[in-house]
């Protein structure tokens, strides 16, 4: 696997590979890689002739500096994991490589309100930072396909919008959430759970499964959201939101027949670790 830290070197390398006819699958990450990331890399390898992964803890998407500092950084194990799945190229740039003209700038396009509900309401500015860094990384890598996980449903929806608005010729491939055997969605943040919180964290997925059943049986959205909040509200756990939304607009959902795609999304603190998860309730 080729490890590069300089944007210029990566671009030179990729230019020559594209001229030789390679197709590029790109997996942007912030490191602390787990099976969810590796599934994206495997997919990128199987659908392209060259896989590129970036590891960059993007400061502009953290709205609390404590969260940025606490974000796990594990370069050694990350490189081993990427080698084990046969990833071809990894970019590990510095902040100044990504933002040579400074970090201010925000989202390159209007996010059409997709950044407002759910995560956006609790993490102001988060998605502007995500859109900013993904756009910059796409500018650098110019991949044919971009791979993201469904676990960050709202993020994937916003990046889909970004691609449409910028007209970049990149195909977005969203991979289903990879879960632990007990249902907990894989996340870099799981590393920071206490043993007790880890043991009880599958309650998030169990709640999502309950929501799906209740929604498809015709219970009202408001009632389901309230009961789900109560179910998550256990000692040491503090739910921030449970929302059932249209899978495209991310606006509050009504009955199943009124939408093509419906998704339930939630965020819940387990101790001082903030977890998110979602489940598609309906998809035509
Ligand atoms: O999902 C993530 O890990 C990050 O938000 C991303 C897409 C790599 C941008 O920093």
XYZ file of C-alpha atoms and ligand atoms in Angstrom:
294
model
C 0.000 0.000 0.000
C 1.237 3.435 -0.926
C 1.132 5.983 1.951
C 1.218 9.646 0.940
C 1.040 12.762 3.096
C 1.325 15.418 0.414
C -1.617 16.348 -1.799
C 0.707 17.167 -4.693
C 2.325 13.694 -4.641
C -1.064 11.990 -4.550
C -2.339 14.038 -7.464
C 0.762 13.271 -9.538
C 0.402 9.552 -8.809
C -3.332 9.458 -9.564
C -2.919 11.416 -12.804
C -0.555 8.799 -14.155
C -2.798 5.939 -13.034
C -5.855 7.509 -14.666
C -3.923 8.002 -17.894
C -3.144 4.277 -17.707
C -6.892 3.599 -17.548
C -7.462 2.994 -13.834
C -10.803 3.744 -12.193
C -10.671 5.164 -8.693
C -12.879 4.302 -5.715
C -12.490 6.742 -2.826
C -13.239 6.184 0.871
C -12.871 9.320 3.029
C -12.432 8.599 6.755
C -11.301 10.204 9.982
C -9.414 7.070 11.005
C -9.975 4.766 14.010
C -11.050 2.324 11.344
C -13.470 -0.503 12.043
C -15.212 -3.173 10.006
C -17.674 -0.568 8.648
C -14.830 1.371 7.002
C -13.156 -1.810 5.779
C -16.408 -2.903 4.110
C -16.324 0.384 2.169
C -12.718 -0.217 1.119
C -13.532 -3.770 -0.008
C -16.436 -2.426 -2.058
C -14.227 0.299 -3.551
C -11.654 -2.343 -4.522
C -14.228 -4.640 -6.070
C -15.842 -1.912 -8.198
C -12.711 -0.026 -9.296
C -9.149 -0.827 -10.263
C -7.640 1.407 -7.564
C -8.862 2.174 -4.027
C -7.871 5.398 -2.288
C -8.615 6.000 1.392
C -8.025 9.253 3.263
C -7.453 9.511 6.999
C -7.985 13.084 8.129
C -9.591 14.250 11.373
C -11.303 17.308 9.944
C -11.298 20.168 12.479
C -14.018 22.160 10.688
C -16.758 19.594 11.386
C -16.333 19.545 15.175
C -18.406 22.106 16.991
C -16.824 21.275 20.364
C -13.052 21.383 20.668
C -13.249 18.728 23.421
C -14.813 16.317 20.927
C -12.052 17.041 18.396
C -9.353 16.409 21.035
C -11.046 13.210 22.244
C -11.456 11.789 18.732
C -9.393 8.568 18.613
C -6.227 8.686 16.510
C -4.761 5.273 15.761
C -2.511 5.576 12.695
C -0.608 2.315 13.284
C -3.629 -0.011 13.573
C -5.396 1.938 10.784
C -2.562 1.322 8.324
C -2.432 -2.346 9.292
C -6.190 -2.690 8.781
C -6.045 -1.017 5.355
C -3.151 -3.247 4.315
C -5.089 -6.328 5.448
C -7.951 -5.558 3.028
C -5.591 -4.752 0.164
C -6.238 -1.008 -0.024
C -4.019 0.541 -2.693
C -3.349 4.132 -1.603
C -3.812 6.059 1.645
C -3.645 9.838 2.039
C -2.812 11.111 5.559
C -2.540 14.868 5.094
C -1.880 17.651 7.612
C -4.460 20.378 8.225
C -2.414 22.831 6.139
C -2.329 20.394 3.185
C -6.120 20.270 3.169
C -6.687 23.931 3.994
C -3.704 25.825 2.515
C -5.715 29.072 2.545
C -7.158 28.648 6.032
C -10.054 26.692 7.430
C -12.805 29.261 7.040
C -14.972 28.867 3.973
C -17.692 26.461 5.013
C -19.940 24.546 2.656
C -19.197 25.143 -1.038
C -22.918 25.060 -1.928
C -26.194 25.884 -0.218
C -27.215 22.745 1.665
C -30.918 23.383 0.972
C -31.916 22.935 4.608
C -30.755 19.293 4.688
C -28.234 20.351 7.335
C -30.860 21.827 9.671
C -32.803 18.956 11.333
C -31.523 16.148 13.555
C -27.695 16.248 13.702
C -27.740 19.795 12.373
C -29.919 21.010 15.242
C -27.535 19.608 17.856
C -24.249 20.181 16.024
C -24.498 23.604 14.371
C -22.012 23.995 11.525
C -21.140 20.299 11.498
C -22.417 19.564 7.996
C -20.921 22.741 6.543
C -17.558 21.365 7.708
C -18.309 17.911 6.303
C -19.356 19.337 2.918
C -16.283 21.581 2.907
C -13.806 18.752 3.520
C -15.489 16.205 1.248
C -15.571 18.746 -1.592
C -11.875 19.500 -1.051
C -10.988 15.790 -0.921
C -12.967 15.147 -4.112
C -11.093 17.992 -5.754
C -7.828 16.319 -4.800
C -8.674 12.690 -5.591
C -11.170 13.170 -8.470
C -12.507 9.629 -8.015
C -14.988 7.811 -10.218
C -16.908 6.518 -7.192
C -17.261 7.760 -3.620
C -18.075 5.301 -0.792
C -19.910 6.292 2.385
C -21.748 4.417 5.132
C -25.494 4.505 5.725
C -24.828 4.870 9.444
C -24.371 8.592 8.774
C -27.610 8.794 6.821
C -27.946 12.573 6.943
C -24.307 13.017 5.942
C -24.770 10.742 2.906
C -27.926 12.674 1.904
C -26.017 15.967 2.125
C -23.073 14.642 0.105
C -25.525 13.375 -2.548
C -26.917 16.920 -2.706
C -23.382 18.371 -2.888
C -22.538 16.135 -5.849
C -25.712 17.117 -7.696
C -25.176 20.836 -7.027
C -21.496 20.873 -8.020
C -22.090 18.593 -11.005
C -19.066 16.484 -10.126
C -18.962 13.310 -12.218
C -18.739 11.091 -9.146
C -21.060 8.217 -8.325
C -22.043 8.058 -4.645
C -22.266 4.509 -3.296
C -23.887 4.201 0.148
C -23.111 0.963 1.963
C -25.484 -0.523 4.594
C -24.529 -0.062 8.239
C -22.237 -2.736 9.612
C -23.273 -3.884 13.089
C -21.712 -5.797 15.951
C -23.304 -9.211 16.669
C -25.574 -7.589 19.289
C -26.818 -4.925 16.866
C -24.708 -1.926 17.912
C -23.741 0.060 14.803
C -19.980 0.076 14.346
C -18.461 3.471 15.082
C -15.054 4.850 15.994
C -16.714 6.338 19.068
C -17.617 2.875 20.435
C -13.983 2.592 21.568
C -14.715 5.212 24.215
C -17.757 3.468 25.769
C -17.382 2.142 29.316
C -17.992 -1.643 29.613
C -21.400 -0.946 31.186
C -22.467 1.496 28.459
C -21.146 -0.831 25.762
C -23.242 -3.678 27.166
C -26.416 -1.591 27.115
C -25.749 0.359 23.876
C -27.617 -2.202 21.695
C -30.787 -0.610 23.108
C -30.424 1.983 20.323
C -30.830 -0.603 17.574
C -33.536 -2.443 19.517
C -35.446 0.838 19.741
C -35.088 1.372 15.987
C -36.452 -2.104 15.325
C -39.396 -1.385 17.622
C -39.988 1.905 15.764
C -40.116 0.102 12.420
C -42.728 -2.336 13.649
C -44.863 0.394 15.232
C -44.650 2.670 12.156
C -45.596 -0.046 9.707
C -48.498 -1.030 11.974
C -49.884 2.487 11.604
C -49.065 4.115 14.950
C -48.697 7.891 14.800
C -45.223 9.333 14.212
C -45.456 11.719 17.187
C -46.487 8.913 19.526
C -43.725 6.580 18.297
C -41.051 9.268 18.653
C -42.155 10.031 22.219
C -42.231 6.370 23.311
C -38.836 5.774 21.668
C -37.331 8.740 23.561
C -38.707 7.264 26.819
C -37.302 3.814 26.008
C -33.814 5.245 25.428
C -33.909 7.367 28.568
C -32.199 4.876 30.913
C -29.649 5.541 33.684
C -26.435 6.763 32.023
C -28.200 7.218 28.665
C -29.605 10.517 27.413
C -31.443 10.605 24.073
C -31.157 13.846 22.092
C -33.644 13.124 19.354
C -35.631 10.382 17.689
C -37.068 11.449 14.343
C -38.931 9.638 11.630
C -38.281 11.525 8.401
C -38.719 11.388 4.648
C -35.569 9.667 3.368
C -34.962 12.286 0.656
C -36.017 15.644 2.121
C -35.272 14.728 5.769
C -38.513 16.509 6.698
C -40.890 14.916 9.246
C -42.597 11.826 7.845
C -46.324 11.217 7.807
C -47.958 7.867 7.006
C -45.952 5.291 4.980
C -48.094 5.703 1.825
C -47.037 9.376 1.558
C -43.324 8.664 1.070
C -41.028 6.636 -1.176
C -38.389 6.277 1.541
C -38.790 6.704 5.289
C -35.970 6.536 7.815
C -35.862 6.684 11.610
C -32.805 8.483 12.976
C -31.665 8.933 16.559
C -28.857 10.305 18.665
C -28.255 9.304 22.261
C -25.504 9.955 24.775
C -24.096 6.908 26.541
C -22.117 8.510 29.346
C -19.946 11.078 27.564
C -20.065 9.323 24.192
C -22.566 10.502 21.625
C -23.952 7.686 19.464
C -26.108 7.930 16.354
C -27.965 5.264 14.433
C -30.792 4.929 11.913
C -32.989 2.363 10.247
C -34.833 2.537 6.944
C -38.505 1.911 7.696
C -39.713 1.916 4.119
C -37.901 1.943 0.767
C -39.603 1.600 -2.581
O -17.870 10.210 8.178
C -16.740 10.654 8.420
O -15.862 9.959 8.920
C -16.437 12.109 8.089
O -17.531 12.916 8.319
C -15.891 12.308 6.672
C -16.914 11.957 5.618
C -14.639 11.475 6.470
C -15.504 13.779 6.467
O -14.533 14.193 7.371
